[in-house]
Coordinates of C-alpha atoms in Angstrom, one line a residue:
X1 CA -41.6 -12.4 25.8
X2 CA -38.7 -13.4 27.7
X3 CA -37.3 -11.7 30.8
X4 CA -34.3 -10.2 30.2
X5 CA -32.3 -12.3 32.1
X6 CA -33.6 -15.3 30.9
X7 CA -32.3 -13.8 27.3
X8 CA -29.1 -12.8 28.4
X9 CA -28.1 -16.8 30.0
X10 CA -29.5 -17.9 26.5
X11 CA -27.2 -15.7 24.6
X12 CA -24.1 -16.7 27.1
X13 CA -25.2 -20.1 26.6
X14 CA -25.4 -20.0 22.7
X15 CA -22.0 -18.1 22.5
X16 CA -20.3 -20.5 25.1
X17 CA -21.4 -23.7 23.1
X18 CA -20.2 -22.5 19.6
X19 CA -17.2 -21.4 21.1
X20 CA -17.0 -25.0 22.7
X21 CA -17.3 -26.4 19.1
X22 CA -14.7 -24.1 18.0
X23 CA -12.3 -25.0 20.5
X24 CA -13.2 -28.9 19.2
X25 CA -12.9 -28.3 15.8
X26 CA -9.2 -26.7 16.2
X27 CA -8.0 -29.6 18.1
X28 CA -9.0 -31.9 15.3
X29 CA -7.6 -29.8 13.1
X30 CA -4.2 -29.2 14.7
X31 CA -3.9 -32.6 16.7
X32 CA -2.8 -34.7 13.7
X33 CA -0.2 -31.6 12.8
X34 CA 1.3 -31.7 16.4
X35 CA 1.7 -35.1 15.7
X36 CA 2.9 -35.4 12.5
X37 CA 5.7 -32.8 14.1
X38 CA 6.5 -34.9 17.4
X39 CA 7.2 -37.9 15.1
X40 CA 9.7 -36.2 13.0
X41 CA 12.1 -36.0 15.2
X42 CA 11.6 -40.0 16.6
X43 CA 12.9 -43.1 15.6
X44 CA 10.4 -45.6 14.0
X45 CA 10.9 -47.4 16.9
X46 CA 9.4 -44.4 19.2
X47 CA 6.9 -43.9 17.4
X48 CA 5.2 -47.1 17.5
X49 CA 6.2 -47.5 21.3
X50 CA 5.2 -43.9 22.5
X51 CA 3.4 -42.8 19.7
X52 CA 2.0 -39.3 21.6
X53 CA 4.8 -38.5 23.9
X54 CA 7.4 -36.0 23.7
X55 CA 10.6 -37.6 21.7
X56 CA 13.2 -38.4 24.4
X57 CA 16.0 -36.5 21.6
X58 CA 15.5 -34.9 18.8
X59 CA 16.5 -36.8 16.0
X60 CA 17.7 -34.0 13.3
X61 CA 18.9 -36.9 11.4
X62 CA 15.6 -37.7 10.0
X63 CA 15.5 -34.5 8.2
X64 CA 18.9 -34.8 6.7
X65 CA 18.3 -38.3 5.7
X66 CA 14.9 -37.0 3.6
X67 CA 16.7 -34.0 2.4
X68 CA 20.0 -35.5 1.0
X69 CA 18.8 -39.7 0.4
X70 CA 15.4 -39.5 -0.4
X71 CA 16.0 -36.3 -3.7
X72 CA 13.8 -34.3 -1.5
X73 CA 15.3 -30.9 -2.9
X74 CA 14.3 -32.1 -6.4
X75 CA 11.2 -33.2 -5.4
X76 CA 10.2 -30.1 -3.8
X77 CA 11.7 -27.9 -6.4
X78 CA 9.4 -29.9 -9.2
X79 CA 6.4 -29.0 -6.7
X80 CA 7.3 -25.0 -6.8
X81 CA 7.9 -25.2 -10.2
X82 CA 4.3 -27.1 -10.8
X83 CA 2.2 -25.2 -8.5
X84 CA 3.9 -21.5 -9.3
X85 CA 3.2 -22.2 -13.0
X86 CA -0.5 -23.1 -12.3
X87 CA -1.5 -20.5 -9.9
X88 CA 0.7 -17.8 -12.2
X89 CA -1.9 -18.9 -15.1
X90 CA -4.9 -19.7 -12.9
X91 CA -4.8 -15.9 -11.7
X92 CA -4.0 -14.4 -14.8
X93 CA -6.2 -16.0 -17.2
X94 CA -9.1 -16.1 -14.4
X95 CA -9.1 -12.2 -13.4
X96 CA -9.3 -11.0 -17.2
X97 CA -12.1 -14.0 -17.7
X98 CA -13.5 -12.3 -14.5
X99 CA -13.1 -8.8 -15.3
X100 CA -15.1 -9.6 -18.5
X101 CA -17.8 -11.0 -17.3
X102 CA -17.9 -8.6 -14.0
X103 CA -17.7 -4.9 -15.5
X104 CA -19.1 -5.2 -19.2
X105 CA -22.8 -5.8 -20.1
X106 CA -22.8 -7.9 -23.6
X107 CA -24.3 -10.4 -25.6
X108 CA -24.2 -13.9 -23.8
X109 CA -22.7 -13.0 -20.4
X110 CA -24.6 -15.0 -18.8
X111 CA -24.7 -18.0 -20.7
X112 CA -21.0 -17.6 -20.7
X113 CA -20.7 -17.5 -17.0
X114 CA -23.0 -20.1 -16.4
X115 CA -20.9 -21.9 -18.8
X116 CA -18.1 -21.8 -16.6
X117 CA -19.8 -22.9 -13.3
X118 CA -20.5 -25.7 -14.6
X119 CA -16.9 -26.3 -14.4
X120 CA -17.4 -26.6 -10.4
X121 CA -20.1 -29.1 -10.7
X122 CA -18.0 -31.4 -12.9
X123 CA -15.0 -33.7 -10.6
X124 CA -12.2 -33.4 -13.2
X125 CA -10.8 -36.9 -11.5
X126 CA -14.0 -38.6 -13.9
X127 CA -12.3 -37.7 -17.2
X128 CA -9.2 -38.8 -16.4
X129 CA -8.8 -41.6 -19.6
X130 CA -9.9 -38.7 -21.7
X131 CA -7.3 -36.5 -20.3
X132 CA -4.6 -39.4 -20.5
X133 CA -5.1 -39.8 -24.6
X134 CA -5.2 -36.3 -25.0
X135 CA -1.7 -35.8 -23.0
X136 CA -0.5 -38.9 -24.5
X137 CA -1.6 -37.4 -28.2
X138 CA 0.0 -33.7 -27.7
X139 CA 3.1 -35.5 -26.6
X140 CA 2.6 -33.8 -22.8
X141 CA 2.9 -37.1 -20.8
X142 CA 6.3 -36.9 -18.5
X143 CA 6.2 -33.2 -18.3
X144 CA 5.5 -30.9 -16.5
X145 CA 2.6 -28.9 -18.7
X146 CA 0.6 -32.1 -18.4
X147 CA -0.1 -31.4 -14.4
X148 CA -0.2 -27.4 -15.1
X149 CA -2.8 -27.3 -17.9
X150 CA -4.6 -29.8 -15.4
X151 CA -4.5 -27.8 -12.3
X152 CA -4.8 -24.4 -14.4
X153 CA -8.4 -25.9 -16.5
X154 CA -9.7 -27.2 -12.8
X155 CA -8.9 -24.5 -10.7
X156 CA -10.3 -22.0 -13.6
X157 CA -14.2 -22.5 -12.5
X158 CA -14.0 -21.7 -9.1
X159 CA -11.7 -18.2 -9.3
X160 CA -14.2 -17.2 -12.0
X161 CA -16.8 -17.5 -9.7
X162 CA -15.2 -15.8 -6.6
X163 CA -13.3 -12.7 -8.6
X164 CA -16.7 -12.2 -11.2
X165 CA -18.6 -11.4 -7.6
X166 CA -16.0 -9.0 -6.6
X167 CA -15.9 -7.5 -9.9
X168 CA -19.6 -7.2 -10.0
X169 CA -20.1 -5.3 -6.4
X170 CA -17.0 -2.7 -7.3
X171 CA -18.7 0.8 -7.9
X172 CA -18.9 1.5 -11.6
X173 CA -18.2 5.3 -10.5
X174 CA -14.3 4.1 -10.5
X175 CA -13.5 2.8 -13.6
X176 CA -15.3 5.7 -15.6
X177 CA -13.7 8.2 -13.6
X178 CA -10.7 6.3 -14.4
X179 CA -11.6 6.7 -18.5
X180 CA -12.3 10.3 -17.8
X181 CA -8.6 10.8 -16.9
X182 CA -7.7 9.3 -19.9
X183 CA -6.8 5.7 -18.2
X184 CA -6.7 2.4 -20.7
X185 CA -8.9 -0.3 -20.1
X186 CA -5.3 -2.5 -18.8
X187 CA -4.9 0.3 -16.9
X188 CA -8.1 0.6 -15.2
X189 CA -8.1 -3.2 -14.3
X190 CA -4.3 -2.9 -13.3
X191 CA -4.0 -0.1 -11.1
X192 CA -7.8 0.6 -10.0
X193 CA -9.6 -3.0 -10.0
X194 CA -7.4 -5.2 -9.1
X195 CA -6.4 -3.3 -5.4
X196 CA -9.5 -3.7 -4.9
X197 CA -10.7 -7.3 -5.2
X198 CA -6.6 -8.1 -3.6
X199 CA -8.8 -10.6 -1.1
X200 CA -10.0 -12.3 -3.7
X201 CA -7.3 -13.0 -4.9
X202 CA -6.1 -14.0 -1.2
X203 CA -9.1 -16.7 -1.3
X204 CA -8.6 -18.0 -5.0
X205 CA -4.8 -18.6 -4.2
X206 CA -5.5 -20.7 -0.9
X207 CA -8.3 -22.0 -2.0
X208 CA -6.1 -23.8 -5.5
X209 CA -2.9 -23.7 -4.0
X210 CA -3.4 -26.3 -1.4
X211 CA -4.8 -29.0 -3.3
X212 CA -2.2 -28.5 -5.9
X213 CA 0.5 -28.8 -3.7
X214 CA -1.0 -32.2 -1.9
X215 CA -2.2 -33.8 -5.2
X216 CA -1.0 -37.3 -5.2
X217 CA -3.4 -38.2 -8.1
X218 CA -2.0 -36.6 -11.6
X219 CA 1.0 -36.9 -10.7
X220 CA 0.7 -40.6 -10.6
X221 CA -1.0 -40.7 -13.8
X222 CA 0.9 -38.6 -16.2
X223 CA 4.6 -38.7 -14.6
X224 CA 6.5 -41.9 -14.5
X225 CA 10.5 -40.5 -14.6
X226 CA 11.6 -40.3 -11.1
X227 CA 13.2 -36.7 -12.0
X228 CA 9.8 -35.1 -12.5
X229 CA 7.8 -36.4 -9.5
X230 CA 6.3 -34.0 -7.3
X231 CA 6.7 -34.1 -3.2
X232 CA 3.6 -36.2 -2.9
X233 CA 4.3 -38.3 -5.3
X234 CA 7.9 -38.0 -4.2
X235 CA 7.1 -39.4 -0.7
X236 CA 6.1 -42.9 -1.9
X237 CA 9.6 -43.9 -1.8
X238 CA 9.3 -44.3 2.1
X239 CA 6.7 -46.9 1.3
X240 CA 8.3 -50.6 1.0
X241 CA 6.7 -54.0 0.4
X242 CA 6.8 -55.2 4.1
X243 CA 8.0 -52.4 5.8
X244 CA 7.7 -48.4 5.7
X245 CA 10.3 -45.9 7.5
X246 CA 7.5 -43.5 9.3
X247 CA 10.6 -41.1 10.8
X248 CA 11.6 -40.4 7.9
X249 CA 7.9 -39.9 5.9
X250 CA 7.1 -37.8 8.9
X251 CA 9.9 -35.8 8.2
X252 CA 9.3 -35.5 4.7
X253 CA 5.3 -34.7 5.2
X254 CA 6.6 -31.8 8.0
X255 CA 8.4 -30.7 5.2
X256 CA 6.3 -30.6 2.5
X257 CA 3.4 -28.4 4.7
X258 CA 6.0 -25.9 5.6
X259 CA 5.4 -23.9 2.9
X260 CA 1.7 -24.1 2.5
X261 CA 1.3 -23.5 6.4
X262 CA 3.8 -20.7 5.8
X263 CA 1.9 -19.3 3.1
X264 CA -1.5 -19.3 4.4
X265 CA -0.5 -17.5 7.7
X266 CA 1.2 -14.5 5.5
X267 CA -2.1 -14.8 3.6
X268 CA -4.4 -15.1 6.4
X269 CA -5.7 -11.4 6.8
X270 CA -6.5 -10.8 2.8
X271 CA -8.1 -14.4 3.3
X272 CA -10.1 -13.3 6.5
X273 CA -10.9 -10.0 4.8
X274 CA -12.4 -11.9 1.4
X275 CA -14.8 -14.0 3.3
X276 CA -16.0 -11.1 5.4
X277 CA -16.3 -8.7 2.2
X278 CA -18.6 -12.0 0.6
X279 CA -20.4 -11.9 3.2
X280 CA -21.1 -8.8 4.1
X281 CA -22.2 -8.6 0.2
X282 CA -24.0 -11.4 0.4

């Protein structure tokens, strides 16, 4: 057996060295954001001469330019309208799947779940010449329910999984006290379930809403008219055949992670409280 002291430096030491990797791990994550910020406001020219130094003015042009030149608003407005739609269905369709499979004991359950897991297993980017002749046959190509069915069928597996756990470690005491009172089974999952398992939600909606939002991929496949291009997508028109304006794409990518950045941080404490609940739970 150790002596105590001997314990107590090996604790201190333990809990300084992860906290030392912590430390190194939010640097890498928020260097490249700091970055991406200072450059924003520089001309092309500064950044490639003082590429991490403070910019000598802040050049608010940039941000005009993307905003009025580059179609930014419509751009960003075809990426709301996108990634609302998706997580709006993704939720829905994924807490009544979840509810299902969570509260009610039946035939094929678990085959059914299981079905769905499979889901995560699967990269959706491998069936993407499938996916372009079915678009292509229901018509769907150069709209915008070609990305949304996409994004809602992909991001489906995953929210089953989180909110079916949830479901699953809810007390069954609630809902049948809930009948008792003379509650509807909408009613049950509407105003008693679903408070509940509100981080789960937290964590289904960061967890989709951020790859949405940054896919560069379907967009590229199944929209071609300029007026239905997403942000990433969107973006590209920074990019020339010999030369690239980086002010301005650093502008347009500080604008573009506004909202997600926004979002997460009002999200932040349902998210923290989710992954403490699942583990906790276990």
């Amino acid at each position: 057996m150790l002596p105590v002291g001997r314990t107590r430096f090996l604790r201190m030491g333990g809990a300084a060295l992860a906290q030392t990797v912590l430390l190194v791990n939010t640097l890498l994550v928020l260097l490249p954001m700091v970055f991406m910020v200072l450059s924003s406001f520089k001309t092309t020219r500064e950044i490639f001469q003082r590429p991490f130094s403070l910019p000598p003015t802040l050049v608010w042009q940039n941000y005009s330019a993307v905003w009025q030149a580059a179609h930014f608003s419509l751009y960003f407005r075809n990426s709301v309208i996108v990634t609302a739609a998706s997580m709006v269905l993704i939720l829905a369709t994924s807490t009544l799947a979840a509810y299902a499979l969570g509260r009610y004991q039946f035939r094929g359950n678990d085959l059914i779940y299981l079905y769905f897991l499979t889901g995560i297993m699967v990269p959706i980017r491998l069936a993407i010449i499938p996916l372009f002749i079915l678009m292509r046959d229901l018509r769907l190509l150069d709209t915008y329910w070609s990305l949304i069915l996409v994004y809602t069928a992909s991001g489906l597996p995953s929210a089953i999984f989180i909110l079916t756990g949830f479901f699953r470690t809810l007390p069954r005491d609630l809902d049948n006290a809930a009948r008792i009172d003379g509650a509807g089974e909408l009613s049950v999952l509407m105003r008693v379930m679903l408070p509940l398992v509100r981080p789960a939600l937290a964590i289904v909606t960061v967890y989709n809403i951020i790859p949405i939002w940054n896919d560069f991929f379907f967009p590229l496949v199944f929209i071609h008219q300029d007026r239905l291009k997403t942000l990433p997508l969107g973006l590209t028109v920074f990019f020339g055949e010999f030369a690239t304006n980086w002010a301005l794409l650093f502008a347009g990518l500080t604008l573009a992670a506004a909202p997600v950045i926004g979002l997460y941080i009002l999200m932040s404490q349902q998210f923290i409280k989710g992954l403490t609940a699942g583990a906790v739970k276990g």
